[in-house]
Coordinates of C-alpha atoms and ligand atoms in Angstrom, one line a residue:
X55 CA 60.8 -5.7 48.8
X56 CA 57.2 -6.9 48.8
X57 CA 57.1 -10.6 50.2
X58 CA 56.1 -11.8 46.6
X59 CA 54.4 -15.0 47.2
X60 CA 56.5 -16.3 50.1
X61 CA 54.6 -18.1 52.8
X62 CA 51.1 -18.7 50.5
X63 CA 50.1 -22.1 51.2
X64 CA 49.3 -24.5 48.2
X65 CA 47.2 -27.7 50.3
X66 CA 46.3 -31.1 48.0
X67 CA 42.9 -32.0 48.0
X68 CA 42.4 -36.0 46.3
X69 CA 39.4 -37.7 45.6
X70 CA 36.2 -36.4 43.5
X71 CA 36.0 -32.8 42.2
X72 CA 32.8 -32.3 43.8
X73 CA 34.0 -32.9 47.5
X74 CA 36.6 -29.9 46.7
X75 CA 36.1 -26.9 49.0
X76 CA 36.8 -23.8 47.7
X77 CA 35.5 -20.8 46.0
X78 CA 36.7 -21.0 42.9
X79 CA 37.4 -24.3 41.3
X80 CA 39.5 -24.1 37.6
X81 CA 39.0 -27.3 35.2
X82 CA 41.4 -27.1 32.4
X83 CA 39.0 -28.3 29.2
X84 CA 40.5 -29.5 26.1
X85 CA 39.3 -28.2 22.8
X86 CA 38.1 -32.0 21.9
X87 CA 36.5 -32.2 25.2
X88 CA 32.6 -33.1 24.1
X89 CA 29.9 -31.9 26.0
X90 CA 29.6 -35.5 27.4
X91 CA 33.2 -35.4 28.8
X92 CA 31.9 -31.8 30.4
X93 CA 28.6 -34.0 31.8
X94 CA 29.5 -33.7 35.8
X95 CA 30.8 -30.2 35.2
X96 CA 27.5 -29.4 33.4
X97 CA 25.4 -31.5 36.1
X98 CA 26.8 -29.0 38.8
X99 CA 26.2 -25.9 37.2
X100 CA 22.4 -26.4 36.0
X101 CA 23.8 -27.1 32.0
X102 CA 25.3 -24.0 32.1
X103 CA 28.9 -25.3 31.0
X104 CA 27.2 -27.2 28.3
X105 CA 25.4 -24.0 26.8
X106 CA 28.7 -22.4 27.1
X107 CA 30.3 -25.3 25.3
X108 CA 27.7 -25.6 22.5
X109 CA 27.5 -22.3 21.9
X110 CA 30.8 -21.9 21.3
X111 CA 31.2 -18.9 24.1
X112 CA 33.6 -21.2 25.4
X113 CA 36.0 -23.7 22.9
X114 CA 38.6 -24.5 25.1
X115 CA 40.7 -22.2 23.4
X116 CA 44.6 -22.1 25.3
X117 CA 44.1 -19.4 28.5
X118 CA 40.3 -19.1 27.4
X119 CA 38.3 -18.4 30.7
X120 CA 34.8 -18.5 31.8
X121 CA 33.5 -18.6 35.3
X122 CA 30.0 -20.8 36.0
X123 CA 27.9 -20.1 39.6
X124 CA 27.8 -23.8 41.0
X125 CA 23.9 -24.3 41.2
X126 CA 23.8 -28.0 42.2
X127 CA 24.5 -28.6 46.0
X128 CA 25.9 -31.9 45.8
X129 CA 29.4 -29.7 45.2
X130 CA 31.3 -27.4 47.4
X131 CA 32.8 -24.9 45.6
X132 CA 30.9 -22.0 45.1
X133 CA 32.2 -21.5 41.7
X134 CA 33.9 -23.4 38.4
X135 CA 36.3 -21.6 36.4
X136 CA 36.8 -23.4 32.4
X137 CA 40.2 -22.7 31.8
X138 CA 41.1 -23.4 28.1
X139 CA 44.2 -25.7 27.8
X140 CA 44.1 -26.3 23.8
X141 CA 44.2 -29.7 21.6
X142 CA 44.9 -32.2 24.1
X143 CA 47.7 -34.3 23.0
X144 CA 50.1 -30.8 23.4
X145 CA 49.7 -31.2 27.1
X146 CA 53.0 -30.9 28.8
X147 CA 54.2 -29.9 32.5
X148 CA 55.4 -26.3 30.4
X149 CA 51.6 -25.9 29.5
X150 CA 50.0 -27.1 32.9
X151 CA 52.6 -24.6 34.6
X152 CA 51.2 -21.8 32.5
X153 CA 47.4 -22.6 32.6
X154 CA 47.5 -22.7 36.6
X155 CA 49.6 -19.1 36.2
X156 CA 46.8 -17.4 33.9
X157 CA 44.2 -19.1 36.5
X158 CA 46.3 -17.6 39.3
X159 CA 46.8 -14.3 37.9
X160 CA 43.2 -13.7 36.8
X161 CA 41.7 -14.9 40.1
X162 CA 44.1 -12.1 41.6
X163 CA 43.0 -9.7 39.7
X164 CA 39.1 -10.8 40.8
X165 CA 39.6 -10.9 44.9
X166 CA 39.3 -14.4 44.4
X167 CA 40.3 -15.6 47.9
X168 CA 40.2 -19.2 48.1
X169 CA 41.6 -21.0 44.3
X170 CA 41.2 -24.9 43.5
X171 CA 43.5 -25.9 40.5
X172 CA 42.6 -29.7 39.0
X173 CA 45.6 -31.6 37.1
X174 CA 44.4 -32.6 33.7
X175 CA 45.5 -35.0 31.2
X176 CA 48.1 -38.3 30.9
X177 CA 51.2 -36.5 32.8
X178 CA 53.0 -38.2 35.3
X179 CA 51.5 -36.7 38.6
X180 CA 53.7 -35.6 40.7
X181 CA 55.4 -33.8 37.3
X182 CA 52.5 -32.1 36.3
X183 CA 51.1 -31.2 40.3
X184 CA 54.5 -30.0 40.8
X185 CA 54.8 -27.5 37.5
X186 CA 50.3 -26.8 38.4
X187 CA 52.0 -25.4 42.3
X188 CA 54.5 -23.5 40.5
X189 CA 51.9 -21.9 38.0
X190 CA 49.7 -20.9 41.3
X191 CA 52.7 -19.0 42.8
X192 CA 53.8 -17.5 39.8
X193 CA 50.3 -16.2 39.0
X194 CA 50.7 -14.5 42.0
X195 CA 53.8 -12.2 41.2
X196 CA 52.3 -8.8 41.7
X197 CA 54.8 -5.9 39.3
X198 CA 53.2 -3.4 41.2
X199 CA 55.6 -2.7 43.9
X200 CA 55.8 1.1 44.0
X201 CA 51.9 1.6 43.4
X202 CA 50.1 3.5 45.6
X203 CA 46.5 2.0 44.8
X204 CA 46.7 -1.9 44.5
X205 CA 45.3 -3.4 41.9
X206 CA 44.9 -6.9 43.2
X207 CA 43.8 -9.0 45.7
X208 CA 45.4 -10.9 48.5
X209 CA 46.8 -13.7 47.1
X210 CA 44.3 -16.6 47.7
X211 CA 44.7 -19.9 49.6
X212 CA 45.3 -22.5 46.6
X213 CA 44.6 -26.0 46.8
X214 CA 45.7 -28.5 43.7
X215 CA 43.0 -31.0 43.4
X216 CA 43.3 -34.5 41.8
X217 CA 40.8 -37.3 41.8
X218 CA 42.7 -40.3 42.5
X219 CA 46.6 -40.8 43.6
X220 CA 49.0 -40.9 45.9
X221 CA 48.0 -38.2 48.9
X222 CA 52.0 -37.6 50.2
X223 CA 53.4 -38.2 46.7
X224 CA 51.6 -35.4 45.0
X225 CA 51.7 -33.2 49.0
X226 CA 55.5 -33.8 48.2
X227 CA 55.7 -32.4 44.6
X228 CA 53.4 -29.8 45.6
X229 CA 55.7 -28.5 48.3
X230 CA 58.3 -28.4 45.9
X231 CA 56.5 -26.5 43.5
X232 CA 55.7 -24.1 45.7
X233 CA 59.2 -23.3 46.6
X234 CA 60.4 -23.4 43.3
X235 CA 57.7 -20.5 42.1
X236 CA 58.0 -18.6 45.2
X237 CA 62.0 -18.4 44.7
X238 CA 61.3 -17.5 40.9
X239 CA 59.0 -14.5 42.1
X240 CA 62.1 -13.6 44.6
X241 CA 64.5 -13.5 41.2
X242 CA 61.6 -11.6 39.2
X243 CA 60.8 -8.8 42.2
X244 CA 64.8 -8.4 42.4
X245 CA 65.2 -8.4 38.7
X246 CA 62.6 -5.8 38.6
X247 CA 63.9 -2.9 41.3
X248 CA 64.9 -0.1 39.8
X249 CA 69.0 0.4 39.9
X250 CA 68.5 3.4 42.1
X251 CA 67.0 1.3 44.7
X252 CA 69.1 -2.0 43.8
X253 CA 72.6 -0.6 43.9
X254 CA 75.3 -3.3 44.3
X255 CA 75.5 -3.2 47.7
X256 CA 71.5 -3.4 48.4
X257 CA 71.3 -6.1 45.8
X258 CA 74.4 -7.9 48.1
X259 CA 73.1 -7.3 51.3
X260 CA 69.6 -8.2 49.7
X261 CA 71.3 -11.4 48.5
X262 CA 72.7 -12.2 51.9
X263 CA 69.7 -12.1 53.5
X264 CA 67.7 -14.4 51.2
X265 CA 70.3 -16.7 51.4
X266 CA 70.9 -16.6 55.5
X267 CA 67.5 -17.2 56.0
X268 CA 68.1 -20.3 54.1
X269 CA 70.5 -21.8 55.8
X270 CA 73.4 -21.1 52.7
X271 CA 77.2 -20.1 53.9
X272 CA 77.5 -17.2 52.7
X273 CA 80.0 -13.9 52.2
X274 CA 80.1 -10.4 50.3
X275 CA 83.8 -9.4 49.2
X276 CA 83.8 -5.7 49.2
X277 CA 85.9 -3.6 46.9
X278 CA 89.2 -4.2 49.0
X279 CA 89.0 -8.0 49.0
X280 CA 88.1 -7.6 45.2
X281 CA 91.2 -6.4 44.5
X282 CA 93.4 -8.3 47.3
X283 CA 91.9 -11.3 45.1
X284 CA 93.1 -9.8 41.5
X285 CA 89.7 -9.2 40.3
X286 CA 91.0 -6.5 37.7
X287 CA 88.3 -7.5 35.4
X288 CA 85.6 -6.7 38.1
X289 CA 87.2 -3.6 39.1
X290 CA 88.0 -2.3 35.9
X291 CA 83.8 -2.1 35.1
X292 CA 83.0 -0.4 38.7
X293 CA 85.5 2.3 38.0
X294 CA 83.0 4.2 35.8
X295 CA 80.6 4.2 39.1
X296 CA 80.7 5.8 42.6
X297 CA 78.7 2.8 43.8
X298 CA 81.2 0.2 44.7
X299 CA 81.1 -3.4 43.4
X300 CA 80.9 -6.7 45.7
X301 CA 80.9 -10.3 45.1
X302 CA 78.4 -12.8 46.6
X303 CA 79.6 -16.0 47.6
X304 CA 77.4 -18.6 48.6
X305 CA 77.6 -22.1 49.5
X306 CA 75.3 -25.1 50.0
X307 CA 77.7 -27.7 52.1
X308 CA 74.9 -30.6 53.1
X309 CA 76.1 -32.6 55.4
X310 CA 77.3 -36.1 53.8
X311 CA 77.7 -34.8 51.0
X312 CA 80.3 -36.4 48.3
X313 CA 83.7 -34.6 48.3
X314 CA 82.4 -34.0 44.2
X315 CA 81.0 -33.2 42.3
X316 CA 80.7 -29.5 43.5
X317 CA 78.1 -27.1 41.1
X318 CA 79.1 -24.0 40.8
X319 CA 76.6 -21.4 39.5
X320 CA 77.8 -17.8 38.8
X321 CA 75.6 -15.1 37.7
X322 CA 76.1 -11.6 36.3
X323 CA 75.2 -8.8 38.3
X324 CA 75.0 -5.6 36.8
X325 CA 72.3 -3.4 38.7
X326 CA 72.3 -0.8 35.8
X327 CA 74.5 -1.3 32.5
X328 CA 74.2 2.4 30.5
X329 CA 77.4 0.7 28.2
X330 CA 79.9 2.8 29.7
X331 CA 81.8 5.4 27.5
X332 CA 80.7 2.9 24.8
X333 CA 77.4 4.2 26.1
X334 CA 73.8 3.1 25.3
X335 CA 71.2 4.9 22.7
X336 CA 68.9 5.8 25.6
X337 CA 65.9 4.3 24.0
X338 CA 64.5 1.4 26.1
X339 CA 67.8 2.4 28.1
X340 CA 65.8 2.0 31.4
X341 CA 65.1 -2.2 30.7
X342 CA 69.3 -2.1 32.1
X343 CA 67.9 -2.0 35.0
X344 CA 67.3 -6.1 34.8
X345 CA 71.1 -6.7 34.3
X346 CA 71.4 -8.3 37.2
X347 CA 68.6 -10.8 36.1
X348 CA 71.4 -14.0 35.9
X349 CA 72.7 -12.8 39.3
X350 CA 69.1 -12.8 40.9
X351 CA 68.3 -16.5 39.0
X352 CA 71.5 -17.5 40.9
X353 CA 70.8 -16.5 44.1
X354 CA 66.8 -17.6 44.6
X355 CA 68.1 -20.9 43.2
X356 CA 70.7 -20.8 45.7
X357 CA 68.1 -20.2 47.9
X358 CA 65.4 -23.1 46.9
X359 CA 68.9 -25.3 46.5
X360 CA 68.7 -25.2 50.3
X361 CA 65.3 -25.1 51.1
X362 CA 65.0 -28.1 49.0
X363 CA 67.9 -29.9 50.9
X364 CA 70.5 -30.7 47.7
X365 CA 72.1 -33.6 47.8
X366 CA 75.4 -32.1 46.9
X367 CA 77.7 -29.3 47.4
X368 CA 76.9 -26.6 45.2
X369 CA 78.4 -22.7 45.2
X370 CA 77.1 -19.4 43.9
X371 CA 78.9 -16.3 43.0
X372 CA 77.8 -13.1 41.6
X373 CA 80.1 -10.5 41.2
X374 CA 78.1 -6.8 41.5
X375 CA 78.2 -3.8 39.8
X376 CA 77.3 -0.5 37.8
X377 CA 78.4 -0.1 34.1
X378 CA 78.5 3.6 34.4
X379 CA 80.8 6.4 32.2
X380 CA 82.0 8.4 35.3
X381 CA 85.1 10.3 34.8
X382 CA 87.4 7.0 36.0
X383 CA 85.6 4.7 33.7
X384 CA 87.5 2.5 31.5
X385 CA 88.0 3.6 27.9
X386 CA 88.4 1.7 24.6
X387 CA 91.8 0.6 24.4
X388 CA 92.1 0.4 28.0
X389 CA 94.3 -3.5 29.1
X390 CA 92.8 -5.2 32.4
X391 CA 94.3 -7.8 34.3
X392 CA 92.0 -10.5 35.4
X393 CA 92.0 -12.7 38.8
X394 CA 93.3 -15.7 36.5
X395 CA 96.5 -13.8 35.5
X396 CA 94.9 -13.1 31.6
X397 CA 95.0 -9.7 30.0
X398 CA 92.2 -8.4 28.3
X399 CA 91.9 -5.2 25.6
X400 CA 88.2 -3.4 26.4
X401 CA 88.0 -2.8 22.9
X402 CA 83.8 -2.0 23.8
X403 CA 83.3 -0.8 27.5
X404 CA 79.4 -2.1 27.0
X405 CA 80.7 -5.6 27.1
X406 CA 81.4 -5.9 30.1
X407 CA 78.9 -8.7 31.4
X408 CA 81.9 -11.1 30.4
X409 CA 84.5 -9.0 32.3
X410 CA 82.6 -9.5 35.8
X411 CA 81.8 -13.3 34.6
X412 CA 85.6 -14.3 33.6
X413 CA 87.1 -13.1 37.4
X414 CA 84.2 -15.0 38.7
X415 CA 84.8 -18.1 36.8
X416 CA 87.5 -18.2 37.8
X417 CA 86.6 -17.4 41.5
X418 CA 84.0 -20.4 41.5
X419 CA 87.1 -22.8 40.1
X420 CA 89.4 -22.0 42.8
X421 CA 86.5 -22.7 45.2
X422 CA 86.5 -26.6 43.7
X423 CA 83.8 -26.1 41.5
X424 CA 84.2 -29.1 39.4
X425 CA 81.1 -28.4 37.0
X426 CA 80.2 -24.8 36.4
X427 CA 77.1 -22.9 34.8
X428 CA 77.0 -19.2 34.3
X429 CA 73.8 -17.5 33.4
X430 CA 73.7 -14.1 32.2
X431 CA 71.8 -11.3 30.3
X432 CA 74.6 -11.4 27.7
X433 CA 73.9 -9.8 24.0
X434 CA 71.7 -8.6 21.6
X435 CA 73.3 -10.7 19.5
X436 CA 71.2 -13.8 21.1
X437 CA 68.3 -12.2 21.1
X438 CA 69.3 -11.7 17.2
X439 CA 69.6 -15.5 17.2
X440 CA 66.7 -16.9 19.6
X441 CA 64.2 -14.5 20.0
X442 CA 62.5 -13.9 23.0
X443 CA 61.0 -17.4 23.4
X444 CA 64.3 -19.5 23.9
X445 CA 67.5 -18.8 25.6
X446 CA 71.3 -19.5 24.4
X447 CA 73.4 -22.4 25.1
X448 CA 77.1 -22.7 25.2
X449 CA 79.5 -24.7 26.8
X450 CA 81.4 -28.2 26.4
X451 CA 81.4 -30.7 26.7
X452 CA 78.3 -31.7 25.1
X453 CA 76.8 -33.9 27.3
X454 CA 76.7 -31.3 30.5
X455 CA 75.3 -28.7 27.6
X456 CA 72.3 -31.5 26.9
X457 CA 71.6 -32.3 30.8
X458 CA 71.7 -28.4 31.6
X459 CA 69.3 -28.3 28.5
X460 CA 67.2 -30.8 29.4
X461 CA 67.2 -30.0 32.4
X462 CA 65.6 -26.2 31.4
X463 CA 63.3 -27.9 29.5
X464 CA 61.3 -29.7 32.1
X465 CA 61.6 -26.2 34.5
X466 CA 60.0 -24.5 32.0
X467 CA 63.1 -23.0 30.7
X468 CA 63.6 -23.6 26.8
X469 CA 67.1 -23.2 26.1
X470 CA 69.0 -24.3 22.7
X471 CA 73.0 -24.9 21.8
X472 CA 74.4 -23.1 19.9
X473 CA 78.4 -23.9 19.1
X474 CA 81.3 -22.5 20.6
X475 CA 84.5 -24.0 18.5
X476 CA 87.7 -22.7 18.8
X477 CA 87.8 -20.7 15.0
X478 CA 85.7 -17.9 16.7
X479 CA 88.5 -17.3 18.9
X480 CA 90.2 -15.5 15.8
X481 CA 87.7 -12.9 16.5
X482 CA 89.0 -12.1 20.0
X483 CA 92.1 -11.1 18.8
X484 CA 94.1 -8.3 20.1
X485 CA 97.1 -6.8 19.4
X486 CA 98.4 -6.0 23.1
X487 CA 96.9 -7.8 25.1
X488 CA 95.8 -11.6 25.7
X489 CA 92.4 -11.4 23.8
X490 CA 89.7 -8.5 23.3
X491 CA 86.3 -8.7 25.0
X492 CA 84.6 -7.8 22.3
X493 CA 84.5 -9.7 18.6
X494 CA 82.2 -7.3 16.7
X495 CA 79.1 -8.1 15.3
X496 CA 78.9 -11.8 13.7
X497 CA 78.2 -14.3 15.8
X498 CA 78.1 -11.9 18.6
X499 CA 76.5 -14.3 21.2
X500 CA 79.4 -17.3 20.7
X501 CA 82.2 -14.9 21.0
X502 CA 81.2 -13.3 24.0
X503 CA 80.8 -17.2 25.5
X504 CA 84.3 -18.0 23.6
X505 CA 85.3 -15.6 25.8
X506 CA 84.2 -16.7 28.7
X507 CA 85.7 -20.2 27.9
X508 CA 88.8 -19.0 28.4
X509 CA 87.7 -18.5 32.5
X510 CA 86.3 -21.7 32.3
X511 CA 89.4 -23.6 32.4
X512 CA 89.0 -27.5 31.5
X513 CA 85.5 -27.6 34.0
X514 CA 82.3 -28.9 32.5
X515 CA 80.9 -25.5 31.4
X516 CA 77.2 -24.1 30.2
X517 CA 76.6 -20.4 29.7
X518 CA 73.1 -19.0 29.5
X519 CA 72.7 -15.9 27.4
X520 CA 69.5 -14.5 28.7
X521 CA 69.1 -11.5 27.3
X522 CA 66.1 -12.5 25.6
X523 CA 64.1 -14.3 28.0
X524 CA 64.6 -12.3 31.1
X525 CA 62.4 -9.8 30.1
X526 CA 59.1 -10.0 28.8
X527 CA 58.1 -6.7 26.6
X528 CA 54.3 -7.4 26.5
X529 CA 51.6 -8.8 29.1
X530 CA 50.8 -12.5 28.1
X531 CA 47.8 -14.4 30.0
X532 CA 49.9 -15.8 32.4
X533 CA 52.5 -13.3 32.8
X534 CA 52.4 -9.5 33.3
X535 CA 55.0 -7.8 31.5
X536 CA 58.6 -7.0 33.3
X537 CA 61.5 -9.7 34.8
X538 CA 60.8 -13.5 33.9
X539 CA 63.2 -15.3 36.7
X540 CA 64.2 -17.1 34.2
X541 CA 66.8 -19.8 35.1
X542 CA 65.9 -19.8 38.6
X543 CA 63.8 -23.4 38.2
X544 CA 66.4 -25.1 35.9
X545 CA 69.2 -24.3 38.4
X546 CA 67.8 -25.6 41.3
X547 CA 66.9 -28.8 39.7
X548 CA 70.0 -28.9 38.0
X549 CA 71.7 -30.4 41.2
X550 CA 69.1 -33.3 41.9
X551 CA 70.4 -34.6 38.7
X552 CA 73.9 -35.4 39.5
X553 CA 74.1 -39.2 39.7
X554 CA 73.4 -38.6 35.4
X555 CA 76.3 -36.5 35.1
X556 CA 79.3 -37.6 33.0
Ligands
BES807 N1 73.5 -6.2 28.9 C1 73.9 -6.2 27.6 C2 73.1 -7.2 26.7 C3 71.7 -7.1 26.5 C4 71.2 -6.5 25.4 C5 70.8 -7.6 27.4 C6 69.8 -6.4 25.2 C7 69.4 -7.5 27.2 C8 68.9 -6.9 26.1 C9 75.3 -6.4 27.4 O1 76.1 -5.9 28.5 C10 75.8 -5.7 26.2 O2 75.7 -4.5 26.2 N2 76.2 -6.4 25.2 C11 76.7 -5.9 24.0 C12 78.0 -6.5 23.6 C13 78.7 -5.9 22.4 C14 79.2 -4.5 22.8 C15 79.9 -6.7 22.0 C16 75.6 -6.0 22.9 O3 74.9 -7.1 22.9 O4 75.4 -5.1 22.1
MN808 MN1 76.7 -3.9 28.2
ZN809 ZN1 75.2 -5.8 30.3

């Protein structure tokens, strides 16, 4: 795996803009920015951003770019890059985070080797110098990994500039940010592997690495401890595969931390889901290979949890697999037991993301996790529902689905409720067996997370359908197409807000 991002430096430079040493310095510009606003800018490079400006080359249109030879030696960077942040008063961290990306990424892509980034607008600043160091590190995600000729540069050395402020405040939040886009480029390169590379056990050992190296406790269960544990559920998917299946288990135990609350964050971890003999059309069959996406968001933010020093205990578990039709592979009809003593009828072998998820539910209660969140490439059926822009919500009760959502929402995350009450339970219904893991087509997003409730026990519980925000289908300015890392961000904030939990 390519070392996406991990050890670039992001330094703070504070004071005038002019003083800033680099090569390329970016100054977001709002659309109602008037050439007067633009006066030192246009000073330093001669009235060349004012002709741009007047012209209306440039409009500070969102993600616009134009880059302006410094002419005036009264500055020190060599160049000034307008970057176009749209109408001012729809500033948010969400928009700084994606401007310093689209900087990022385009300075990549120009052997750019030494980047300035200012903060802009009325943000609070260690908010918005936090979401501008992320941005820089996720600009530098590079999807190329088995390319032989490299299209980009070496990342640059970045530097996020502000005129006036607190020095080790905004050093602080830039540290963080740093981490926090570094481990979401971890979950995006792991997300991205192809399955014959990422099998279970490369993606556990993988895992287990990234974690050790962090400090985390952690263990892989293999098959046998899998099934000494009663993990039929888990089992019952890897049948239909010669890989066998593992669960991750990681925990963050700080010292002096409270007894509770405990997090625990479970993510599902299917390297390559072809459906199983419920198999897959095979058109756009080869995006399966991201069904591990939840899995990976879980372990990077186990990861930055660490790195970041959590103030409480928090523990991850992915259970691992293939969902493949070999000649052992569950078939419609087939019962399962799961860890939790519950049988369930596979009515659908391509459900199976909830199978994994309900033994390791369970697994993360008997652990003491007293709050649990579960993030997972679910169904179609929320894509259906949300689109590509916002990711499913689900859980009870309410107020620990609002702080997860908030929570998303400030990472960069948008997430949005949708309900899970106990008539669409009706739909589980099965004839032999406990309950059916599949409910058909309506509301085919709250079923699969009404059936995941029933792991959940009587623990605050959020599930994340991701299908639709894991993957992005086409190249945006600050994103090149392929895994997201979605999730990544809002987990590993989510535990620095436990004092608001209740
Ligand atoms: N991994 C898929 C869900 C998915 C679909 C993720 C599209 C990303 C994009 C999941 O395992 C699945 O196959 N779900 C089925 C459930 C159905 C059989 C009840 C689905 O959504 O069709
Ligand atoms: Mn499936
Ligand atoms: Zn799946």
């Amino acid at each position: 795996m390519a070392p996406t991002g991990i050890n670039a430096e992001v330094a703070v430079a504070v004071g005038p803009l002019a003083d800033v040493e680099t090569e390329v310095l970016a100054v977001p510009v709002f659309e109602e920015d008037s050439p007067d606003v633009l006066a030192r800018l246009d000073a330093a490079t001669g009235g060349e951003v004012g002709r741009l400006r007047t012209s209306g080359e440039f409009t500070g249109e969102l993600y616009e770019l134009a880059f302006v030879p410094v002419v005036s030696g009264a500055w020190r960077a060599a160049r000034i890059a307008l970057v176009g942040a749209g109408p001012r008063q729809r500033v948010s961290s969400e928009r700084v985070r994606k401007l310093a990306a689209a900087v990022s990424l385009n300075a990549r892509k120009r052997h750019v080797a030494r980047l300035a980034f200012c903060l802009c607008g009325e943000l609070p600043q260690d908010e918005a110098a936090q979401a501008a160091a992320e941005g820089l590190m996720l600009g530098e995600f590079d999807p190329g990994l088995y390319k032989n000729e490299k299209r980009l540069g070496a990342p640059p050395a970045y530097t996020v500039a502000h005129e006036y402020g607190d020095r080790a405040a905004l050093a602080a939040a830039v540290t963080r940010g740093r981490l926090l886009g570094e481990s979401s480029n971890l979950a995006r390169a792991l997300a991205n592997e192809p399955s014959n590379v990422l099998t279970p056990g490369v993606f556990a050992e993988r895992a287990a690495a990234l974690a050790e190296d962090a400090g985390l406790g952690v263990e892989v269960l293999d098959e046998q401890a899998i099934a000494a544990l009663g993990m039929g559920l888990l089992l019952g998917v890897a049948r239909g595969s010669d890989e066998p299946p593992h669960l991750v288990v990681l925990r963050h135990d700080p010292p002096g931390a409270p007894e509770r609350p405990v997090l625990g964050l479970v993510g599902k971890g299917i390297t390559f889901d072809t459906g199983g003999i419920s198999l897959k059309p095979s058109a756009g069959m080869e995006r399966m290979k991201d069904d591990m996406a939840g899995g990976a968001a879980v372990v990077c933010a186990m990861r930055a949890i660490a790195r970041l020093g959590a103030p409480i205990r928090v523990v991850g578990v992915v259970p691992t697999t293939e969902n493949m039709p070999g000649s052992r592979a569950l078939k419609p009809g087939d019962v399962l037991r799961s860890a939790s003593g519950k049988t369930v009828e596979v009515v659908n072998t391509d459900a199976e993301g909830r199978l994994v998820l309900g033994d390791a539910l369970w697994y993360a209660r008997e652990l003491g996790a007293t709050h649990l969140v579960d993030v997972a490439t679910l169904t179609g059926a929320c894509v259906v529902a949300l689109g590509k822009v916002t990711s499913g919500l689900f859980g009870a009760p309410e107020w620990w689905v609002d702080r997860v959502r908030r929570t998303a929402l400030r990472a960069g995350d948008r997430a949005w409720p949708l309900p899970v009450d106990e008539e669409y339970f009706e739909q589980l219904k099965s004839e032999i067996a406990d309950f059916a893991n599949s409910g058909g087509r309506p509301a085919g997003a709250i079923t699969a997370a009404m059936f995941m409730k029933q792991f959940a026990g009587d623990r605050p519980w959020v599930h994340m359908d991701i299908a639709g925000t894991a993957w992005l289908e086409e190249a945006q300015p600050y994103q090149p197409k392929g895994a997201t890392g979605v999730g990544v961000r809002t987990l590993a904030e989510l535990p620095f807000t436990w004092r608001e939990w209740s």
